[in-house]
C-alpha cells in the first residue's frame, strides 16, 4: 500500500454478495454512482477511485444487526436459512482526492456510508494517514512531555479530579473546592463538561477566582495544580476565554469535542498556547451499537491531529457500558505514534468510577503511567476527606509501579487502607 494513500479499515455486514457490497462502498466514497457515467474513464477510476486493498471474511449471522437494509439474495445456507455476511475491509484513496484536510477526510472515510441500503452494519475500525497530514496540522503542542512539565509531575500518573456538583456552585464556591484540592496536593483539576459559562457561574468570574487560589497555593508550596477550564463555545468565545486563562497564569483549557466540532477544534489547536484537555462527551452515540459508527482507535486520530493534548478513554470497571479491554485499547492508541515525523502522542485520561482499587490493573494492562487518573468520588468521597483521597491514589500508584500488592502496601498506608475498604 502506498505511503501516499489514505487507508481506512471497516467491519461490514451485508445481505448482498460480499464483493458487490464492498464495490458499492468504494464507489460511493470516490468516483462511483449507480451507473457508469460519460467521462468516467478507466484511468480516472484507477487514479481516483477507492481501492479495495484487503477483504477478510468473518462468520456470517442469521439476522441483520440494523434495520432498513436489504434481504439476502444469495446468502442462504444449507436448508434455506438466510445469512448476513460480515467482513473486515481495507479501502484506500489517493491523497489527491481530498488533500491533507481533516474535514474532507471525514467526508471521504465516513460520508454516506452508514446509511447505504446494502449494509446492515458498518463500523470504522482504524485510519492511517499520509505524512502530508502531519505537515498540514499542528497536532498536540504539549502532549505528554509538555503536560508533565506544566503540572510539575516528572513520573507516575497525574492524579486528578473533577469539580462536583457539576452545576450549582458559584465562582467563589468553585474556588473553595479548588483550594481544598490544591491543599491536598492534587496535580490536576477540571471543570465538569456541563459547567461552562452559565449565569450562576460566569466563566470570567470563575477563572479569576480559581486562578487566585491556584496561584496563591503555588506561591506557598512551589507546586501549581493544572486546572482545565471548560472554554467550550463558539470560536470567538473560546479564543477570548483561552486568552483570559493564559493571562491569569492558567496552564490548561478544556473543550467538548462533539460540541465544538472538528473545525472548531482545529482552530482552537492552532491558536491555543495551553494544553487542550479534550472531552469526548457524546461518544456513546458514535460507538455504543457495535455494528455501527466508530472505533475509538480510529476516531481519536482525528482529534489528536487537530490539536488535542489529553483525551478521555473512560476507566476500568467504569460506570458506563464500555468493557475494560476497549478502554485499554483506546488508551494505547493515544500513546501510539501516528507519523514518523510527528508522533502526536497524547495523554489518555482515565475517569468514571475510579478509585485506588483500579490502579494496579490499569498499570498492568497499559504498561505505562503516562496518563491522567481522574477520580471524583474516589477523592472527594474518601472517609477521611479529600487529602486522604489524593494520598490513597498516590499510594495505590506507588505500589502498582513498584509491583507491591495493594493489600500489602495498605498495611503501612492508612489512607490506602481506608480507600480499599470504602470502595469495595
PDB file of N, CA and C in Angstrom, residues 115-191:
ATOM      1  N   UNK A 115     -25.506   4.972   5.890  1.00  0.00           N
ATOM      2  CA  UNK A 115     -26.913   4.810   5.541  1.00  0.00           C
ATOM      3  C   UNK A 115     -27.132   4.050   4.238  1.00  0.00           C
ATOM      4  N   UNK A 116     -26.095   3.489   3.652  1.00  0.00           N
ATOM      5  CA  UNK A 116     -26.256   2.731   2.411  1.00  0.00           C
ATOM      6  C   UNK A 116     -27.132   1.498   2.644  1.00  0.00           C
ATOM      7  N   UNK A 117     -28.109   1.283   1.755  1.00  0.00           N
ATOM      8  CA  UNK A 117     -29.068   0.190   1.907  1.00  0.00           C
ATOM      9  C   UNK A 117     -28.420  -1.203   1.935  1.00  0.00           C
ATOM     10  N   UNK A 118     -27.350  -1.466   1.196  1.00  0.00           N
ATOM     11  CA  UNK A 118     -26.792  -2.820   1.230  1.00  0.00           C
ATOM     12  C   UNK A 118     -26.245  -3.255   2.589  1.00  0.00           C
ATOM     13  N   UNK A 119     -26.092  -2.321   3.531  1.00  0.00           N
ATOM     14  CA  UNK A 119     -25.399  -2.662   4.777  1.00  0.00           C
ATOM     15  C   UNK A 119     -26.342  -2.663   5.977  1.00  0.00           C
ATOM     16  N   UNK A 120     -26.276  -3.749   6.713  1.00  0.00           N
ATOM     17  CA  UNK A 120     -26.974  -3.826   7.998  1.00  0.00           C
ATOM     18  C   UNK A 120     -25.986  -3.659   9.149  1.00  0.00           C
ATOM     19  N   UNK A 121     -24.781  -3.280   8.817  1.00  0.00           N
ATOM     20  CA  UNK A 121     -23.757  -2.978   9.803  1.00  0.00           C
ATOM     21  C   UNK A 121     -22.546  -2.396   9.103  1.00  0.00           C
ATOM     22  N   UNK A 122     -21.983  -1.310   9.655  1.00  0.00           N
ATOM     23  CA  UNK A 122     -20.767  -0.727   9.100  1.00  0.00           C
ATOM     24  C   UNK A 122     -20.101   0.111  10.195  1.00  0.00           C
ATOM     25  N   UNK A 123     -18.859  -0.219  10.494  1.00  0.00           N
ATOM     26  CA  UNK A 123     -18.137   0.455  11.573  1.00  0.00           C
ATOM     27  C   UNK A 123     -16.703   0.730  11.128  1.00  0.00           C
ATOM     28  N   UNK A 124     -16.220   1.941  11.372  1.00  0.00           N
ATOM     29  CA  UNK A 124     -14.834   2.297  11.060  1.00  0.00           C
ATOM     30  C   UNK A 124     -13.950   1.827  12.205  1.00  0.00           C
ATOM     31  N   UNK A 125     -12.981   0.990  11.895  1.00  0.00           N
ATOM     32  CA  UNK A 125     -12.111   0.407  12.915  1.00  0.00           C
ATOM     33  C   UNK A 125     -10.783   1.134  13.063  1.00  0.00           C
ATOM     34  N   UNK A 126     -10.251   1.660  11.960  1.00  0.00           N
ATOM     35  CA  UNK A 126      -8.939   2.314  12.029  1.00  0.00           C
ATOM     36  C   UNK A 126      -8.759   3.199  10.802  1.00  0.00           C
ATOM     37  N   UNK A 127      -7.850   4.159  10.951  1.00  0.00           N
ATOM     38  CA  UNK A 127      -7.499   5.077   9.867  1.00  0.00           C
ATOM     39  C   UNK A 127      -5.985   5.259   9.884  1.00  0.00           C
ATOM     40  N   UNK A 128      -5.376   5.294   8.710  1.00  0.00           N
ATOM     41  CA  UNK A 128      -3.955   5.617   8.592  1.00  0.00           C
ATOM     42  C   UNK A 128      -3.806   6.726   7.554  1.00  0.00           C
ATOM     43  N   UNK A 129      -3.009   7.739   7.905  1.00  0.00           N
ATOM     44  CA  UNK A 129      -2.907   8.939   7.074  1.00  0.00           C
ATOM     45  C   UNK A 129      -1.484   9.132   6.554  1.00  0.00           C
ATOM     46  N   UNK A 130      -1.332   9.697   5.356  1.00  0.00           N
ATOM     47  CA  UNK A 130      -0.001  10.016   4.831  1.00  0.00           C
ATOM     48  C   UNK A 130       0.655  11.140   5.625  1.00  0.00           C
ATOM     49  N   UNK A 131       1.964  11.252   5.491  1.00  0.00           N
ATOM     50  CA  UNK A 131       2.735  12.272   6.211  1.00  0.00           C
ATOM     51  C   UNK A 131       2.284  13.693   5.876  1.00  0.00           C
ATOM     52  N   UNK A 132       1.636  13.885   4.729  1.00  0.00           N
ATOM     53  CA  UNK A 132       1.175  15.221   4.370  1.00  0.00           C
ATOM     54  C   UNK A 132       0.232  15.792   5.421  1.00  0.00           C
ATOM     55  N   UNK A 133      -0.513  14.942   6.110  1.00  0.00           N
ATOM     56  CA  UNK A 133      -1.402  15.427   7.174  1.00  0.00           C
ATOM     57  C   UNK A 133      -0.599  15.952   8.357  1.00  0.00           C
ATOM     58  N   UNK A 134       0.533  15.328   8.634  1.00  0.00           N
ATOM     59  CA  UNK A 134       1.379  15.796   9.739  1.00  0.00           C
ATOM     60  C   UNK A 134       1.905  17.192   9.457  1.00  0.00           C
ATOM     61  N   UNK A 135       2.192  17.479   8.199  1.00  0.00           N
ATOM     62  CA  UNK A 135       2.689  18.808   7.841  1.00  0.00           C
ATOM     63  C   UNK A 135       1.582  19.844   7.840  1.00  0.00           C
ATOM     64  N   UNK A 136       0.340  19.422   7.623  1.00  0.00           N
ATOM     65  CA  UNK A 136      -0.773  20.363   7.473  1.00  0.00           C
ATOM     66  C   UNK A 136      -1.378  20.794   8.808  1.00  0.00           C
ATOM     67  N   UNK A 137      -1.174  20.012   9.865  1.00  0.00           N
ATOM     68  CA  UNK A 137      -1.824  20.301  11.145  1.00  0.00           C
ATOM     69  C   UNK A 137      -0.805  20.307  12.276  1.00  0.00           C
ATOM     70  N   UNK A 138      -1.059  21.132  13.308  1.00  0.00           N
ATOM     71  CA  UNK A 138      -0.076  21.222  14.394  1.00  0.00           C
ATOM     72  C   UNK A 138       0.001  19.990  15.254  1.00  0.00           C
ATOM     73  N   UNK A 139      -1.105  19.236  15.368  1.00  0.00           N
ATOM     74  CA  UNK A 139      -1.128  18.135  16.311  1.00  0.00           C
ATOM     75  C   UNK A 139      -1.041  18.674  17.732  1.00  0.00           C
ATOM     76  N   UNK A 140      -0.849  17.813  18.703  1.00  0.00           N
ATOM     77  CA  UNK A 140      -0.762  18.273  20.094  1.00  0.00           C
ATOM     78  C   UNK A 140       0.509  19.085  20.321  1.00  0.00           C
ATOM     79  N   UNK A 141       0.378  20.290  20.848  1.00  0.00           N
ATOM     80  CA  UNK A 141       1.544  21.144  21.085  1.00  0.00           C
ATOM     81  C   UNK A 141       2.267  20.771  22.381  1.00  0.00           C
ATOM     82  N   UNK A 142       1.571  20.115  23.289  1.00  0.00           N
ATOM     83  CA  UNK A 142       2.160  19.801  24.591  1.00  0.00           C
ATOM     84  C   UNK A 142       2.259  18.295  24.818  1.00  0.00           C
ATOM     85  N   UNK A 143       1.200  17.572  24.592  1.00  0.00           N
ATOM     86  CA  UNK A 143       1.228  16.128  24.752  1.00  0.00           C
ATOM     87  C   UNK A 143       1.673  15.708  26.138  1.00  0.00           C
ATOM     88  N   UNK A 144       2.341  14.572  26.206  1.00  0.00           N
ATOM     89  CA  UNK A 144       2.758  14.014  27.495  1.00  0.00           C
ATOM     90  C   UNK A 144       3.845  14.863  28.147  1.00  0.00           C
ATOM     91  N   UNK A 145       4.896  15.159  27.397  1.00  0.00           N
ATOM     92  CA  UNK A 145       6.042  15.873  27.978  1.00  0.00           C
ATOM     93  C   UNK A 145       5.656  17.276  28.429  1.00  0.00           C
ATOM     94  N   UNK A 146       4.924  18.013  27.599  1.00  0.00           N
ATOM     95  CA  UNK A 146       4.544  19.370  27.957  1.00  0.00           C
ATOM     96  C   UNK A 146       3.582  19.419  29.125  1.00  0.00           C
ATOM     97  N   UNK A 147       2.684  18.452  29.186  1.00  0.00           N
ATOM     98  CA  UNK A 147       1.758  18.386  30.315  1.00  0.00           C
ATOM     99  C   UNK A 147       2.506  18.099  31.606  1.00  0.00           C
ATOM    100  N   UNK A 148       3.438  17.176  31.561  1.00  0.00           N
ATOM    101  CA  UNK A 148       4.231  16.866  32.759  1.00  0.00           C
ATOM    102  C   UNK A 148       5.015  18.099  33.214  1.00  0.00           C
ATOM    103  N   UNK A 149       5.572  18.813  32.279  1.00  0.00           N
ATOM    104  CA  UNK A 149       6.370  19.991  32.638  1.00  0.00           C
ATOM    105  C   UNK A 149       5.503  21.046  33.326  1.00  0.00           C
ATOM    106  N   UNK A 150       4.352  21.345  32.762  1.00  0.00           N
ATOM    107  CA  UNK A 150       3.493  22.379  33.328  1.00  0.00           C
ATOM    108  C   UNK A 150       2.863  21.953  34.652  1.00  0.00           C
ATOM    109  N   UNK A 151       2.603  20.657  34.811  1.00  0.00           N
ATOM    110  CA  UNK A 151       2.000  20.164  36.051  1.00  0.00           C
ATOM    111  C   UNK A 151       3.053  19.861  37.115  1.00  0.00           C
ATOM    112  N   UNK A 152       4.330  19.851  36.727  1.00  0.00           N
ATOM    113  CA  UNK A 152       5.391  19.553  37.684  1.00  0.00           C
ATOM    114  C   UNK A 152       5.395  18.109  38.147  1.00  0.00           C
ATOM    115  N   UNK A 153       4.986  17.198  37.264  1.00  0.00           N
ATOM    116  CA  UNK A 153       4.947  15.770  37.595  1.00  0.00           C
ATOM    117  C   UNK A 153       5.878  15.046  36.626  1.00  0.00           C
ATOM    118  N   UNK A 154       7.059  14.686  37.095  1.00  0.00           N
ATOM    119  CA  UNK A 154       8.063  14.095  36.211  1.00  0.00           C
ATOM    120  C   UNK A 154       7.782  12.636  35.898  1.00  0.00           C
ATOM    121  N   UNK A 155       7.201  11.907  36.824  1.00  0.00           N
ATOM    122  CA  UNK A 155       6.930  10.493  36.593  1.00  0.00           C
ATOM    123  C   UNK A 155       5.658  10.076  37.338  1.00  0.00           C
ATOM    124  N   UNK A 156       5.146   8.916  36.954  1.00  0.00           N
ATOM    125  CA  UNK A 156       3.881   8.483  37.512  1.00  0.00           C
ATOM    126  C   UNK A 156       2.728   9.236  36.883  1.00  0.00           C
ATOM    127  N   UNK A 157       1.506   8.821  37.167  1.00  0.00           N
ATOM    128  CA  UNK A 157       0.348   9.498  36.580  1.00  0.00           C
ATOM    129  C   UNK A 157       0.098  10.848  37.220  1.00  0.00           C
ATOM    130  N   UNK A 158      -0.623  11.712  36.512  1.00  0.00           N
ATOM    131  CA  UNK A 158      -1.155  12.918  37.129  1.00  0.00           C
ATOM    132  C   UNK A 158      -2.424  12.511  37.878  1.00  0.00           C
ATOM    133  N   UNK A 159      -2.449  12.769  39.164  1.00  0.00           N
ATOM    134  CA  UNK A 159      -3.629  12.471  39.963  1.00  0.00           C
ATOM    135  C   UNK A 159      -4.590  13.651  39.845  1.00  0.00           C
ATOM    136  N   UNK A 160      -5.802  13.381  39.382  1.00  0.00           N
ATOM    137  CA  UNK A 160      -6.717  14.464  39.098  1.00  0.00           C
ATOM    138  C   UNK A 160      -8.125  14.208  39.584  1.00  0.00           C
ATOM    139  N   UNK A 161      -8.950  15.231  39.453  1.00  0.00           N
ATOM    140  CA  UNK A 161     -10.358  15.124  39.835  1.00  0.00           C
ATOM    141  C   UNK A 161     -11.178  16.134  39.059  1.00  0.00           C
ATOM    142  N   UNK A 162     -12.505  16.074  39.261  1.00  0.00           N
ATOM    143  CA  UNK A 162     -13.471  16.914  38.571  1.00  0.00           C
ATOM    144  C   UNK A 162     -14.262  17.672  39.628  1.00  0.00           C
ATOM    145  N   UNK A 163     -14.489  18.944  39.382  1.00  0.00           N
ATOM    146  CA  UNK A 163     -15.269  19.726  40.349  1.00  0.00           C
ATOM    147  C   UNK A 163     -16.728  19.284  40.292  1.00  0.00           C
ATOM    148  N   UNK A 164     -17.236  18.833  41.416  1.00  0.00           N
ATOM    149  CA  UNK A 164     -18.636  18.451  41.576  1.00  0.00           C
ATOM    150  C   UNK A 164     -19.194  19.195  42.784  1.00  0.00           C
ATOM    151  N   UNK A 165     -20.483  19.514  42.846  1.00  0.00           N
ATOM    152  CA  UNK A 165     -21.514  19.232  41.851  1.00  0.00           C
ATOM    153  C   UNK A 165     -21.205  19.859  40.487  1.00  0.00           C
ATOM    154  N   UNK A 166     -21.707  19.204  39.438  1.00  0.00           N
ATOM    155  CA  UNK A 166     -21.413  19.645  38.077  1.00  0.00           C
ATOM    156  C   UNK A 166     -21.852  21.083  37.862  1.00  0.00           C
ATOM    157  N   UNK A 167     -23.067  21.414  38.309  1.00  0.00           N
ATOM    158  CA  UNK A 167     -23.577  22.772  38.242  1.00  0.00           C
ATOM    159  C   UNK A 167     -24.187  23.112  39.593  1.00  0.00           C
ATOM    160  N   UNK A 168     -24.276  24.389  39.865  1.00  0.00           N
ATOM    161  CA  UNK A 168     -24.836  24.834  41.135  1.00  0.00           C
ATOM    162  C   UNK A 168     -23.870  25.632  41.972  1.00  0.00           C
ATOM    163  N   UNK A 169     -22.573  25.332  41.838  1.00  0.00           N
ATOM    164  CA  UNK A 169     -21.567  26.094  42.561  1.00  0.00           C
ATOM    165  C   UNK A 169     -21.307  27.417  41.848  1.00  0.00           C
ATOM    166  N   UNK A 170     -21.201  28.487  42.617  1.00  0.00           N
ATOM    167  CA  UNK A 170     -20.824  29.769  42.050  1.00  0.00           C
ATOM    168  C   UNK A 170     -19.313  29.891  41.938  1.00  0.00           C
ATOM    169  N   UNK A 171     -18.811  31.005  41.429  1.00  0.00           N
ATOM    170  CA  UNK A 171     -17.362  31.176  41.259  1.00  0.00           C
ATOM    171  C   UNK A 171     -16.578  31.003  42.556  1.00  0.00           C
ATOM    172  N   UNK A 172     -17.013  31.623  43.629  1.00  0.00           N
ATOM    173  CA  UNK A 172     -16.266  31.527  44.885  1.00  0.00           C
ATOM    174  C   UNK A 172     -16.347  30.123  45.475  1.00  0.00           C
ATOM    175  N   UNK A 173     -17.509  29.483  45.343  1.00  0.00           N
ATOM    176  CA  UNK A 173     -17.648  28.117  45.846  1.00  0.00           C
ATOM    177  C   UNK A 173     -16.748  27.160  45.052  1.00  0.00           C
ATOM    178  N   UNK A 174     -16.681  27.364  43.746  1.00  0.00           N
ATOM    179  CA  UNK A 174     -15.776  26.545  42.927  1.00  0.00           C
ATOM    180  C   UNK A 174     -14.330  26.769  43.355  1.00  0.00           C
ATOM    181  N   UNK A 175     -13.987  28.010  43.610  1.00  0.00           N
ATOM    182  CA  UNK A 175     -12.621  28.327  44.043  1.00  0.00           C
ATOM    183  C   UNK A 175     -12.301  27.666  45.384  1.00  0.00           C
ATOM    184  N   UNK A 176     -13.291  27.573  46.272  1.00  0.00           N
ATOM    185  CA  UNK A 176     -13.053  26.927  47.563  1.00  0.00           C
ATOM    186  C   UNK A 176     -12.826  25.429  47.399  1.00  0.00           C
ATOM    187  N   UNK A 177     -13.538  24.805  46.453  1.00  0.00           N
ATOM    188  CA  UNK A 177     -13.254  23.394  46.150  1.00  0.00           C
ATOM    189  C   UNK A 177     -11.827  23.260  45.632  1.00  0.00           C
ATOM    190  N   UNK A 178     -11.432  24.170  44.743  1.00  0.00           N
ATOM    191  CA  UNK A 178     -10.063  24.150  44.222  1.00  0.00           C
ATOM    192  C   UNK A 178      -9.049  24.350  45.343  1.00  0.00           C
ATOM    193  N   UNK A 179      -9.369  25.224  46.305  1.00  0.00           N
ATOM    194  CA  UNK A 179      -8.456  25.464  47.431  1.00  0.00           C
ATOM    195  C   UNK A 179      -8.235  24.173  48.228  1.00  0.00           C
ATOM    196  N   UNK A 180      -9.334  23.465  48.497  1.00  0.00           N
ATOM    197  CA  UNK A 180      -9.239  22.202  49.239  1.00  0.00           C
ATOM    198  C   UNK A 180      -8.386  21.192  48.490  1.00  0.00           C
ATOM    199  N   UNK A 181      -8.582  21.111  47.183  1.00  0.00           N
ATOM    200  CA  UNK A 181      -7.845  20.138  46.378  1.00  0.00           C
ATOM    201  C   UNK A 181      -6.378  20.518  46.237  1.00  0.00           C
ATOM    202  N   UNK A 182      -6.099  21.805  46.061  1.00  0.00           N
ATOM    203  CA  UNK A 182      -4.701  22.249  45.989  1.00  0.00           C
ATOM    204  C   UNK A 182      -3.983  21.951  47.298  1.00  0.00           C
ATOM    205  N   UNK A 183      -4.650  22.202  48.418  1.00  0.00           N
ATOM    206  CA  UNK A 183      -4.043  21.908  49.721  1.00  0.00           C
ATOM    207  C   UNK A 183      -3.788  20.423  49.894  1.00  0.00           C
ATOM    208  N   UNK A 184      -4.583  19.591  49.221  1.00  0.00           N
ATOM    209  CA  UNK A 184      -4.405  18.143  49.299  1.00  0.00           C
ATOM    210  C   UNK A 184      -3.267  17.652  48.412  1.00  0.00           C
ATOM    211  N   UNK A 185      -2.697  18.556  47.592  1.00  0.00           N
ATOM    212  CA  UNK A 185      -1.581  18.173  46.734  1.00  0.00           C
ATOM    213  C   UNK A 185      -1.982  17.584  45.397  1.00  0.00           C
ATOM    214  N   UNK A 186      -3.193  17.907  44.941  1.00  0.00           N
ATOM    215  CA  UNK A 186      -3.675  17.384  43.658  1.00  0.00           C
ATOM    216  C   UNK A 186      -2.791  17.894  42.517  1.00  0.00           C
ATOM    217  N   UNK A 187      -2.694  17.092  41.454  1.00  0.00           N
ATOM    218  CA  UNK A 187      -1.934  17.504  40.263  1.00  0.00           C
ATOM    219  C   UNK A 187      -2.816  18.198  39.236  1.00  0.00           C
ATOM    220  N   UNK A 188      -4.060  17.760  39.124  1.00  0.00           N
ATOM    221  CA  UNK A 188      -4.910  18.166  38.003  1.00  0.00           C
ATOM    222  C   UNK A 188      -6.357  18.281  38.469  1.00  0.00           C
ATOM    223  N   UNK A 189      -7.018  19.365  38.085  1.00  0.00           N
ATOM    224  CA  UNK A 189      -8.440  19.578  38.353  1.00  0.00           C
ATOM    225  C   UNK A 189      -9.085  20.018  37.050  1.00  0.00           C
ATOM    226  N   UNK A 190     -10.303  19.583  36.813  1.00  0.00           N
ATOM    227  CA  UNK A 190     -11.005  20.023  35.612  1.00  0.00           C
ATOM    228  C   UNK A 190     -12.421  20.450  35.939  1.00  0.00           C
ATOM    229  N   UNK A 191     -12.913  21.422  35.168  1.00  0.00           N
ATOM    230  CA  UNK A 191     -14.333  21.721  35.160  1.00  0.00           C
ATOM    231  C   UNK A 191     -15.089  20.502  34.659  1.00  0.00           C
TER     232      UNK A 191
END
